[in-house]
Amino acid sequence: MTWLVPLPVVIPLVAAGLALALGGRSKLQSIISAVAITLVLLAAGALMLVAHTQGPQVVNVGEWSAPVGISLVGDRLSALMLFVSAIVLLCVLLYSLAQGLADGNEGAPIAIYHPTYLVLAAGVANAFLSGDLFNLYVGFEILLGASFVLLTLGGTGARIRAGSIYVVVSLLSSVLFLVAIAFVYTTTGTLNLAQLAERIDRIDPGMALVLQVMLLLGFLIKAAVFPLSAWLPDSYPTAPAPVTAVFAGLLTKVGVYAIIRTQTLLFPSGRLDDILLVAAIVTMLVGIVGAVAQDDLKRLLSFTLVSHIGYMVFGVALANKAGLSAAIFYVAHHITVQTALFLVAGLIERRGGTTSLEKLGSLGRLTPALAVLFFVPAMNLAGIPPMSGFLGKIGLLQAGAELGTPLAYAGVAAGLLTSLLTLYAIVKAWNRAFWQEAPEPLPDTTVPRTMFGPAAVLAAVGVAFAVVAGPLGSYTDSAAADLQSRNPYIASVLVDGERGDGSSDEAVGDQPADAGGDDDG
């Protein structure tokens, strides 16, 4: 079933080319995009099942086997991330299509939107599947290049300013990552993650620490971990609602995924775990204090996004099986819930004409369905039992208590306080937007029912995670065990230790069997 692995990358790229060629035919573009993302969802679901039952699935690009060629690896972690991201991508696409129909597509750069959105989907998938550090960099750059375009759609002054901040920060993190890649290759002679996992322990410990710090810095910026998170609340709220939603749901999680993958596979010794624990604690607290202080709904949600990244980093920093499992569960939960909240924020802006909590009010009486649609994912984000947010947080707190160090207990306390403050911030926003009377009459507009549907589906998926918490928890436990063991990943990529059975005949020719089996030199 290895043919499933490249589909989440190939399908969106092919569809992007078709959509670009049909730039003047928006309906065909919409159909192509919807069909492509649906196929990605189906492929990701199948890959998730196969990876769980048969182990990691590996494809050697161009039939050049690892470590010479580039490998795409679909294991339990990457397959789950692909599946959840495909759900989000499809729901956000349908939301944006409904919004375009409601607006009559006036002034919307449709010819650019669909190809760019599909390229973004391909970049996300490539980052999740990459078994090579440089290919991971390529995945980041694909999705970042697409995000630069999406962030500035409409060309308003605020969006251009926010886009400029985002571009500068993203380029800085990319440069750090690229320099780290150069150091890694110079030191180890390879960029293949599986082979790096075998070689990284053989180099000087001081140099290994330098490589770890450099990689982490690049990924921490992309994940918006404090103090490298100041760019996010200023960048996301200015974009169109669908763009903000998909950014909030996916882009920072790709950074979190990279942290999980590299920390467990390349640097399992845990030399920086205490520093990561401190960063997680500070991120949780600073982010949620920032959210409490906001009077704009989108900025409030942006700060909660930063804060809850801290929960995921906390699970990674604990470095035990329970912490990793809970972190993976929480990433899947947060992708859907945070995206749903930003979509609902777009509906609120459409109905109320603003996202300023000072100007909103009376929405509970005017649109009860919108009040419920906001309330459900909001309570899930706050961790109200028995929702998936509660289950993920309980798993993280139990993992912290299991570790039992002073820093771990400090993280548990920070997690509890953050959860309470999240509830306070969300309830304050709900009360001001839906319960209290509006200071001035709101615009006499309606929200199309077709825009409710995708947001409602995402909110329901977040609730469904609690319903299937048993099987999902078992899946994330297995994924965490694989990450700690490292053997399933390494053995699947490096068949017979060095080269697999997909080596190119033209590359090998009449050389001795061991020629070209290594890329040292």
PDB file of C-alpha atoms in Angstrom, residues 213-343:
ATOM      1  CA  VAL A 213      19.531  24.248  19.230  1.00  0.00           C
ATOM      2  CA  MET A 214      19.647  25.507  15.651  1.00  0.00           C
ATOM      3  CA  LEU A 215      16.903  23.179  14.467  1.00  0.00           C
ATOM      4  CA  LEU A 216      14.771  23.951  17.494  1.00  0.00           C
ATOM      5  CA  LEU A 217      15.050  27.701  17.019  1.00  0.00           C
ATOM      6  CA  GLY A 218      13.753  27.447  13.462  1.00  0.00           C
ATOM      7  CA  PHE A 219      10.870  25.195  14.480  1.00  0.00           C
ATOM      8  CA  LEU A 220       9.976  27.203  17.605  1.00  0.00           C
ATOM      9  CA  ILE A 221       9.535  30.323  15.479  1.00  0.00           C
ATOM     10  CA  LYS A 222       7.280  28.446  13.061  1.00  0.00           C
ATOM     11  CA  ALA A 223       5.293  26.983  15.971  1.00  0.00           C
ATOM     12  CA  ALA A 224       4.960  30.441  17.617  1.00  0.00           C
ATOM     13  CA  VAL A 225       6.448  29.439  20.969  1.00  0.00           C
ATOM     14  CA  PHE A 226       7.135  32.375  23.325  1.00  0.00           C
ATOM     15  CA  PRO A 227       9.250  34.528  23.108  1.00  0.00           C
ATOM     16  CA  LEU A 228       9.265  33.803  19.359  1.00  0.00           C
ATOM     17  CA  SER A 229       5.499  34.261  18.993  1.00  0.00           C
ATOM     18  CA  ALA A 230       4.979  38.036  18.870  1.00  0.00           C
ATOM     19  CA  TRP A 231       4.430  37.939  15.095  1.00  0.00           C
ATOM     20  CA  LEU A 232       1.344  35.740  15.176  1.00  0.00           C
ATOM     21  CA  PRO A 233      -1.357  37.943  16.818  1.00  0.00           C
ATOM     22  CA  ASP A 234      -0.442  40.781  14.464  1.00  0.00           C
ATOM     23  CA  SER A 235      -0.430  38.643  11.311  1.00  0.00           C
ATOM     24  CA  TYR A 236      -3.397  36.274  11.422  1.00  0.00           C
ATOM     25  CA  PRO A 237      -6.389  38.500  12.332  1.00  0.00           C
ATOM     26  CA  THR A 238      -6.090  40.731   9.254  1.00  0.00           C
ATOM     27  CA  ALA A 239      -6.486  37.940   6.685  1.00  0.00           C
ATOM     28  CA  PRO A 240      -9.848  36.782   5.261  1.00  0.00           C
ATOM     29  CA  ALA A 241     -11.702  34.413   7.608  1.00  0.00           C
ATOM     30  CA  PRO A 242     -10.987  31.177   5.679  1.00  0.00           C
ATOM     31  CA  VAL A 243      -7.291  32.037   5.390  1.00  0.00           C
ATOM     32  CA  THR A 244      -7.000  32.922   9.074  1.00  0.00           C
ATOM     33  CA  ALA A 245      -8.768  29.675   9.980  1.00  0.00           C
ATOM     34  CA  VAL A 246      -6.509  27.410   7.952  1.00  0.00           C
ATOM     35  CA  PHE A 247      -3.404  29.247   9.168  1.00  0.00           C
ATOM     36  CA  ALA A 248      -4.485  28.922  12.791  1.00  0.00           C
ATOM     37  CA  GLY A 249      -5.326  25.265  12.381  1.00  0.00           C
ATOM     38  CA  LEU A 250      -2.340  24.042  10.380  1.00  0.00           C
ATOM     39  CA  LEU A 251       0.704  26.262   9.980  1.00  0.00           C
ATOM     40  CA  THR A 252       1.841  26.358  13.603  1.00  0.00           C
ATOM     41  CA  LYS A 253       1.083  22.624  13.934  1.00  0.00           C
ATOM     42  CA  VAL A 254       3.556  21.845  11.157  1.00  0.00           C
ATOM     43  CA  GLY A 255       6.177  23.483  13.368  1.00  0.00           C
ATOM     44  CA  VAL A 256       5.000  21.436  16.351  1.00  0.00           C
ATOM     45  CA  TYR A 257       5.145  18.272  14.224  1.00  0.00           C
ATOM     46  CA  ALA A 258       8.749  19.079  13.241  1.00  0.00           C
ATOM     47  CA  ILE A 259       9.645  19.519  16.922  1.00  0.00           C
ATOM     48  CA  ILE A 260       8.072  16.169  17.821  1.00  0.00           C
ATOM     49  CA  ARG A 261       9.771  14.359  14.948  1.00  0.00           C
ATOM     50  CA  THR A 262      13.273  15.735  15.448  1.00  0.00           C
ATOM     51  CA  GLN A 263      13.265  15.647  19.251  1.00  0.00           C
ATOM     52  CA  THR A 264      12.198  12.015  19.400  1.00  0.00           C
ATOM     53  CA  LEU A 265      14.071  10.668  16.371  1.00  0.00           C
ATOM     54  CA  LEU A 266      17.302  12.676  16.372  1.00  0.00           C
ATOM     55  CA  PHE A 267      17.734  13.923  19.939  1.00  0.00           C
ATOM     56  CA  PRO A 268      16.150  11.398  22.306  1.00  0.00           C
ATOM     57  CA  SER A 269      18.666  12.116  25.083  1.00  0.00           C
ATOM     58  CA  GLY A 270      16.518  15.033  26.318  1.00  0.00           C
ATOM     59  CA  ARG A 271      19.334  17.525  26.897  1.00  0.00           C
ATOM     60  CA  LEU A 272      17.037  20.473  26.207  1.00  0.00           C
ATOM     61  CA  ASP A 273      13.876  19.079  27.800  1.00  0.00           C
ATOM     62  CA  ASP A 274      14.040  21.422  30.804  1.00  0.00           C
ATOM     63  CA  ILE A 275      14.414  24.438  28.525  1.00  0.00           C
ATOM     64  CA  LEU A 276      11.446  23.244  26.482  1.00  0.00           C
ATOM     65  CA  LEU A 277       9.441  22.802  29.682  1.00  0.00           C
ATOM     66  CA  VAL A 278      10.155  26.394  30.689  1.00  0.00           C
ATOM     67  CA  ALA A 279       9.265  27.621  27.198  1.00  0.00           C
ATOM     68  CA  ALA A 280       6.009  25.648  27.314  1.00  0.00           C
ATOM     69  CA  ILE A 281       5.040  27.055  30.712  1.00  0.00           C
ATOM     70  CA  VAL A 282       5.802  30.650  29.724  1.00  0.00           C
ATOM     71  CA  THR A 283       4.011  30.225  26.384  1.00  0.00           C
ATOM     72  CA  MET A 284       0.871  28.957  28.108  1.00  0.00           C
ATOM     73  CA  LEU A 285       0.773  31.787  30.635  1.00  0.00           C
ATOM     74  CA  VAL A 286       1.856  34.725  28.474  1.00  0.00           C
ATOM     75  CA  GLY A 287      -0.449  33.679  25.659  1.00  0.00           C
ATOM     76  CA  ILE A 288      -3.535  33.358  27.796  1.00  0.00           C
ATOM     77  CA  VAL A 289      -2.854  36.607  29.685  1.00  0.00           C
ATOM     78  CA  GLY A 290      -2.654  38.292  26.295  1.00  0.00           C
ATOM     79  CA  ALA A 291      -5.991  36.714  25.333  1.00  0.00           C
ATOM     80  CA  VAL A 292      -7.694  37.950  28.488  1.00  0.00           C
ATOM     81  CA  ALA A 293      -6.574  41.507  27.706  1.00  0.00           C
ATOM     82  CA  GLN A 294      -8.036  41.586  24.170  1.00  0.00           C
ATOM     83  CA  ASP A 295     -11.184  43.403  23.046  1.00  0.00           C
ATOM     84  CA  ASP A 296     -11.140  41.972  19.525  1.00  0.00           C
ATOM     85  CA  LEU A 297     -12.356  38.415  19.003  1.00  0.00           C
ATOM     86  CA  LYS A 298      -9.815  37.477  16.321  1.00  0.00           C
ATOM     87  CA  ARG A 299      -6.896  38.761  18.385  1.00  0.00           C
ATOM     88  CA  LEU A 300      -8.264  36.981  21.441  1.00  0.00           C
ATOM     89  CA  LEU A 301      -8.372  33.704  19.517  1.00  0.00           C
ATOM     90  CA  SER A 302      -4.879  34.359  18.144  1.00  0.00           C
ATOM     91  CA  PHE A 303      -3.515  34.668  21.677  1.00  0.00           C
ATOM     92  CA  THR A 304      -5.295  31.484  22.770  1.00  0.00           C
ATOM     93  CA  LEU A 305      -3.658  29.794  19.799  1.00  0.00           C
ATOM     94  CA  VAL A 306      -0.233  30.833  21.092  1.00  0.00           C
ATOM     95  CA  SER A 307      -1.136  29.769  24.617  1.00  0.00           C
ATOM     96  CA  HIS A 308      -2.314  26.296  23.666  1.00  0.00           C
ATOM     97  CA  ILE A 309       0.799  25.631  21.595  1.00  0.00           C
ATOM     98  CA  GLY A 310       2.383  25.565  25.050  1.00  0.00           C
ATOM     99  CA  TYR A 311       0.352  22.475  25.962  1.00  0.00           C
ATOM    100  CA  MET A 312       1.758  20.588  22.963  1.00  0.00           C
ATOM    101  CA  VAL A 313       5.348  21.611  23.665  1.00  0.00           C
ATOM    102  CA  PHE A 314       4.795  20.629  27.304  1.00  0.00           C
ATOM    103  CA  GLY A 315       3.882  17.090  26.248  1.00  0.00           C
ATOM    104  CA  VAL A 316       6.951  16.846  24.013  1.00  0.00           C
ATOM    105  CA  ALA A 317       9.247  18.196  26.744  1.00  0.00           C
ATOM    106  CA  LEU A 318       8.020  15.605  29.254  1.00  0.00           C
ATOM    107  CA  ALA A 319       9.624  13.014  26.941  1.00  0.00           C
ATOM    108  CA  ASN A 320       7.656  10.092  28.359  1.00  0.00           C
ATOM    109  CA  LYS A 321       5.185   7.924  26.494  1.00  0.00           C
ATOM    110  CA  ALA A 322       2.157   9.415  28.254  1.00  0.00           C
ATOM    111  CA  GLY A 323       3.275  12.964  27.457  1.00  0.00           C
ATOM    112  CA  LEU A 324       3.939  12.252  23.786  1.00  0.00           C
ATOM    113  CA  SER A 325       0.626  10.425  23.385  1.00  0.00           C
ATOM    114  CA  ALA A 326      -1.301  13.266  25.033  1.00  0.00           C
ATOM    115  CA  ALA A 327       0.564  15.851  22.939  1.00  0.00           C
ATOM    116  CA  ILE A 328      -0.355  14.044  19.700  1.00  0.00           C
ATOM    117  CA  PHE A 329      -3.983  13.757  20.844  1.00  0.00           C
ATOM    118  CA  TYR A 330      -4.016  17.446  21.752  1.00  0.00           C
ATOM    119  CA  VAL A 331      -2.547  18.506  18.402  1.00  0.00           C
ATOM    120  CA  ALA A 332      -5.318  16.629  16.555  1.00  0.00           C
ATOM    121  CA  HIS A 333      -7.979  18.131  18.833  1.00  0.00           C
ATOM    122  CA  HIS A 334      -6.621  21.662  18.617  1.00  0.00           C
ATOM    123  CA  ILE A 335      -6.343  21.687  14.819  1.00  0.00           C
ATOM    124  CA  THR A 336     -10.091  21.155  14.455  1.00  0.00           C
ATOM    125  CA  VAL A 337     -11.287  23.273  17.377  1.00  0.00           C
ATOM    126  CA  GLN A 338      -9.136  26.325  16.687  1.00  0.00           C
ATOM    127  CA  THR A 339     -10.031  26.275  13.001  1.00  0.00           C
ATOM    128  CA  ALA A 340     -13.735  26.007  13.843  1.00  0.00           C
ATOM    129  CA  LEU A 341     -13.494  29.015  16.175  1.00  0.00           C
ATOM    130  CA  PHE A 342     -11.859  31.192  13.525  1.00  0.00           C
ATOM    131  CA  LEU A 343     -14.521  30.183  11.002  1.00  0.00           C
TER     132      LEU A 343
END
